[in-house]
Amino acid sequence: MSIEINSLNGTTDGDGDCKVVGLIKNTGDRPLRDITVEVTLFDGDSLVGVEEDWLGTIPPGARRGFEVTSYDCWMTKFEVNVYEA
């Protein structure tokens, strides 16, 4: 799978609600089908949540935005993984 992850940003507000957003770009020459973005949320080294966003198909050269939100989930860092079915 040929992808780039761009404009990646994660925040936690004063209520402890967190949001992670970004863009997935297909840098290959074939469509990517049934794309899922999985975001793993951590508070320090402790796992506090895993959220997903399904993006569907991304044509060659195209980009799709993603957003995951988790409520009452204070995070200090996160990891992003992208899967194709």
Short mmCIF file of N, CA and C in Angstrom, two decimals:
data_model
loop_
_atom_site.label_atom_id
_atom_site.label_comp_id
_atom_site.label_asym_id
_atom_site.label_seq_id
_atom_site.Cartn_x
_atom_site.Cartn_y
_atom_site.Cartn_z
N MET A 1 0.85 -1.17 0.00
CA MET A 1 0.00 0.00 0.00
C MET A 1 0.90 1.23 0.00
N SER A 2 0.65 2.14 -0.91
CA SER A 2 1.45 3.36 -1.05
C SER A 2 0.64 4.55 -0.55
N ILE A 3 0.99 5.02 0.65
CA ILE A 3 0.24 6.14 1.23
C ILE A 3 1.19 7.16 1.85
N GLU A 4 0.67 8.37 2.01
CA GLU A 4 1.29 9.41 2.82
C GLU A 4 0.24 9.86 3.82
N ILE A 5 0.68 10.15 5.04
CA ILE A 5 -0.20 10.73 6.04
C ILE A 5 0.25 12.18 6.22
N ASN A 6 -0.65 13.13 5.94
CA ASN A 6 -0.33 14.55 6.00
C ASN A 6 -1.25 15.27 6.99
N SER A 7 -0.83 16.47 7.38
CA SER A 7 -1.65 17.36 8.22
C SER A 7 -2.14 16.66 9.48
N LEU A 8 -1.31 15.84 10.09
CA LEU A 8 -1.68 15.08 11.28
C LEU A 8 -1.67 15.99 12.50
N ASN A 9 -2.77 15.96 13.26
CA ASN A 9 -2.87 16.80 14.45
C ASN A 9 -3.77 16.12 15.47
N GLY A 10 -3.36 16.15 16.72
CA GLY A 10 -4.16 15.59 17.81
C GLY A 10 -4.24 16.57 18.96
N THR A 11 -5.44 16.72 19.52
CA THR A 11 -5.65 17.64 20.62
C THR A 11 -6.53 17.01 21.69
N THR A 12 -6.38 17.51 22.91
CA THR A 12 -7.27 17.17 24.01
C THR A 12 -7.75 18.48 24.61
N ASP A 13 -9.07 18.62 24.78
CA ASP A 13 -9.59 19.87 25.33
C ASP A 13 -9.66 19.81 26.86
N GLY A 14 -10.11 20.87 27.47
CA GLY A 14 -10.16 20.98 28.92
C GLY A 14 -11.08 19.98 29.59
N ASP A 15 -12.03 19.41 28.85
CA ASP A 15 -12.94 18.39 29.40
C ASP A 15 -12.38 16.98 29.25
N GLY A 16 -11.20 16.86 28.63
CA GLY A 16 -10.62 15.54 28.43
C GLY A 16 -11.10 14.83 27.18
N ASP A 17 -11.76 15.56 26.27
CA ASP A 17 -12.19 14.98 25.00
C ASP A 17 -11.08 15.17 23.99
N CYS A 18 -10.72 14.11 23.26
CA CYS A 18 -9.61 14.22 22.32
C CYS A 18 -10.09 14.01 20.89
N LYS A 19 -9.32 14.62 19.97
CA LYS A 19 -9.62 14.52 18.55
C LYS A 19 -8.30 14.41 17.80
N VAL A 20 -8.26 13.51 16.81
CA VAL A 20 -7.11 13.35 15.93
C VAL A 20 -7.62 13.47 14.49
N VAL A 21 -6.97 14.33 13.70
CA VAL A 21 -7.35 14.54 12.31
C VAL A 21 -6.12 14.43 11.42
N GLY A 22 -6.35 14.16 10.14
CA GLY A 22 -5.25 14.10 9.18
C GLY A 22 -5.78 13.80 7.79
N LEU A 23 -4.86 13.72 6.85
CA LEU A 23 -5.16 13.39 5.46
C LEU A 23 -4.38 12.16 5.04
N ILE A 24 -5.05 11.24 4.36
CA ILE A 24 -4.41 10.06 3.79
C ILE A 24 -4.35 10.27 2.29
N LYS A 25 -3.16 10.19 1.71
CA LYS A 25 -3.00 10.34 0.27
C LYS A 25 -2.55 9.02 -0.33
N ASN A 26 -3.21 8.62 -1.42
CA ASN A 26 -2.83 7.43 -2.17
C ASN A 26 -1.73 7.83 -3.15
N THR A 27 -0.49 7.40 -2.89
CA THR A 27 0.63 7.74 -3.76
C THR A 27 0.91 6.66 -4.80
N GLY A 28 0.08 5.62 -4.81
CA GLY A 28 0.27 4.52 -5.76
C GLY A 28 -0.48 4.74 -7.06
N ASP A 29 -0.46 3.70 -7.89
CA ASP A 29 -1.11 3.79 -9.20
C ASP A 29 -2.37 2.93 -9.31
N ARG A 30 -2.88 2.46 -8.18
CA ARG A 30 -4.13 1.70 -8.16
C ARG A 30 -5.00 2.22 -7.02
N PRO A 31 -6.32 2.05 -7.14
CA PRO A 31 -7.20 2.49 -6.05
C PRO A 31 -6.95 1.68 -4.78
N LEU A 32 -7.04 2.34 -3.64
CA LEU A 32 -7.00 1.65 -2.35
C LEU A 32 -8.44 1.48 -1.90
N ARG A 33 -8.82 0.25 -1.58
CA ARG A 33 -10.22 -0.05 -1.29
C ARG A 33 -10.42 -0.40 0.19
N ASP A 34 -11.57 0.01 0.70
CA ASP A 34 -11.95 -0.28 2.09
C ASP A 34 -10.85 0.12 3.08
N ILE A 35 -10.45 1.38 3.02
CA ILE A 35 -9.40 1.89 3.88
C ILE A 35 -9.97 2.25 5.25
N THR A 36 -9.30 1.78 6.29
CA THR A 36 -9.63 2.10 7.67
C THR A 36 -8.42 2.74 8.33
N VAL A 37 -8.64 3.86 9.01
CA VAL A 37 -7.60 4.50 9.81
C VAL A 37 -7.86 4.14 11.27
N GLU A 38 -6.84 3.61 11.93
CA GLU A 38 -6.94 3.25 13.34
C GLU A 38 -6.01 4.15 14.13
N VAL A 39 -6.54 4.81 15.15
CA VAL A 39 -5.76 5.71 16.00
C VAL A 39 -5.72 5.12 17.40
N THR A 40 -4.52 4.85 17.90
CA THR A 40 -4.32 4.33 19.25
C THR A 40 -3.93 5.50 20.14
N LEU A 41 -4.65 5.66 21.24
CA LEU A 41 -4.49 6.81 22.14
C LEU A 41 -3.77 6.39 23.41
N PHE A 42 -2.83 7.22 23.86
CA PHE A 42 -2.05 6.93 25.06
C PHE A 42 -2.05 8.14 25.99
N ASP A 43 -2.01 7.89 27.28
CA ASP A 43 -1.72 8.90 28.29
C ASP A 43 -0.39 8.49 28.89
N GLY A 44 0.69 9.15 28.48
CA GLY A 44 2.03 8.68 28.82
C GLY A 44 2.26 7.36 28.10
N ASP A 45 2.58 6.31 28.86
CA ASP A 45 2.78 4.99 28.27
C ASP A 45 1.55 4.09 28.42
N SER A 46 0.47 4.62 28.99
CA SER A 46 -0.73 3.83 29.23
C SER A 46 -1.70 3.95 28.05
N LEU A 47 -2.18 2.81 27.57
CA LEU A 47 -3.20 2.77 26.52
C LEU A 47 -4.52 3.24 27.10
N VAL A 48 -5.15 4.24 26.46
CA VAL A 48 -6.44 4.74 26.96
C VAL A 48 -7.57 4.58 25.95
N GLY A 49 -7.26 4.20 24.71
CA GLY A 49 -8.33 4.01 23.74
C GLY A 49 -7.83 3.72 22.35
N VAL A 50 -8.72 3.14 21.54
CA VAL A 50 -8.48 2.89 20.12
C VAL A 50 -9.74 3.31 19.38
N GLU A 51 -9.58 4.18 18.40
CA GLU A 51 -10.71 4.67 17.61
C GLU A 51 -10.42 4.45 16.13
N GLU A 52 -11.47 4.32 15.32
CA GLU A 52 -11.31 4.08 13.88
C GLU A 52 -12.18 5.02 13.06
N ASP A 53 -11.73 5.26 11.82
CA ASP A 53 -12.52 5.98 10.83
C ASP A 53 -12.39 5.22 9.52
N TRP A 54 -13.52 4.86 8.91
CA TRP A 54 -13.53 4.13 7.64
C TRP A 54 -13.60 5.15 6.52
N LEU A 55 -12.66 5.06 5.56
CA LEU A 55 -12.58 6.03 4.48
C LEU A 55 -13.08 5.51 3.14
N GLY A 56 -13.30 4.23 3.02
CA GLY A 56 -13.77 3.69 1.73
C GLY A 56 -12.64 3.59 0.74
N THR A 57 -12.91 3.96 -0.52
CA THR A 57 -11.93 3.85 -1.61
C THR A 57 -11.23 5.19 -1.83
N ILE A 58 -9.91 5.12 -2.04
CA ILE A 58 -9.13 6.31 -2.35
C ILE A 58 -8.48 6.08 -3.72
N PRO A 59 -8.89 6.82 -4.75
CA PRO A 59 -8.30 6.65 -6.09
C PRO A 59 -6.83 7.06 -6.11
N PRO A 60 -6.07 6.62 -7.12
CA PRO A 60 -4.66 7.03 -7.23
C PRO A 60 -4.53 8.56 -7.25
N GLY A 61 -3.61 9.07 -6.44
CA GLY A 61 -3.36 10.51 -6.38
C GLY A 61 -4.34 11.30 -5.53
N ALA A 62 -5.40 10.67 -5.06
CA ALA A 62 -6.41 11.38 -4.28
C ALA A 62 -6.10 11.36 -2.78
N ARG A 63 -6.78 12.26 -2.06
CA ARG A 63 -6.64 12.35 -0.61
C ARG A 63 -8.01 12.24 0.05
N ARG A 64 -8.02 11.69 1.25
CA ARG A 64 -9.23 11.63 2.07
C ARG A 64 -8.86 12.09 3.48
N GLY A 65 -9.70 12.93 4.04
CA GLY A 65 -9.51 13.36 5.41
C GLY A 65 -10.10 12.34 6.37
N PHE A 66 -9.52 12.29 7.57
CA PHE A 66 -10.10 11.44 8.62
C PHE A 66 -10.16 12.23 9.92
N GLU A 67 -11.06 11.80 10.77
CA GLU A 67 -11.21 12.39 12.09
C GLU A 67 -11.72 11.32 13.05
N VAL A 68 -11.07 11.19 14.18
CA VAL A 68 -11.57 10.34 15.25
C VAL A 68 -11.68 11.19 16.51
N THR A 69 -12.71 10.92 17.27
CA THR A 69 -12.97 11.65 18.51
C THR A 69 -13.27 10.64 19.60
N SER A 70 -12.74 10.90 20.79
CA SER A 70 -13.03 10.07 21.94
C SER A 70 -13.34 11.00 23.11
N TYR A 71 -14.45 10.73 23.80
CA TYR A 71 -14.90 11.59 24.89
C TYR A 71 -14.42 11.04 26.22
N ASP A 72 -14.12 11.95 27.15
CA ASP A 72 -13.60 11.57 28.48
C ASP A 72 -12.40 10.66 28.34
N CYS A 73 -11.49 11.03 27.48
CA CYS A 73 -10.31 10.21 27.19
C CYS A 73 -9.09 11.13 27.05
N TRP A 74 -8.47 11.44 28.16
CA TRP A 74 -7.30 12.31 28.15
C TRP A 74 -6.14 11.59 27.48
N MET A 75 -5.54 12.20 26.45
CA MET A 75 -4.40 11.58 25.78
C MET A 75 -3.24 12.58 25.72
N THR A 76 -2.04 12.02 25.74
CA THR A 76 -0.84 12.86 25.59
C THR A 76 -0.09 12.53 24.30
N LYS A 77 -0.39 11.36 23.72
CA LYS A 77 0.22 10.99 22.43
C LYS A 77 -0.66 9.96 21.75
N PHE A 78 -0.38 9.73 20.46
CA PHE A 78 -1.20 8.80 19.68
C PHE A 78 -0.36 8.19 18.56
N GLU A 79 -0.85 7.07 18.03
CA GLU A 79 -0.25 6.40 16.87
C GLU A 79 -1.35 6.20 15.83
N VAL A 80 -0.97 6.32 14.54
CA VAL A 80 -1.93 6.15 13.45
C VAL A 80 -1.48 4.98 12.58
N ASN A 81 -2.41 4.06 12.30
CA ASN A 81 -2.18 2.96 11.37
C ASN A 81 -3.28 2.97 10.32
N VAL A 82 -2.91 2.57 9.10
CA VAL A 82 -3.87 2.55 8.00
C VAL A 82 -3.92 1.13 7.45
N TYR A 83 -5.15 0.62 7.26
CA TYR A 83 -5.34 -0.74 6.79
C TYR A 83 -6.22 -0.77 5.54
N GLU A 84 -5.90 -1.67 4.64
CA GLU A 84 -6.73 -1.91 3.47
C GLU A 84 -7.32 -3.31 3.59
N ALA A 85 -8.63 -3.42 3.39
CA ALA A 85 -9.29 -4.73 3.51
C ALA A 85 -8.93 -5.64 2.36
#
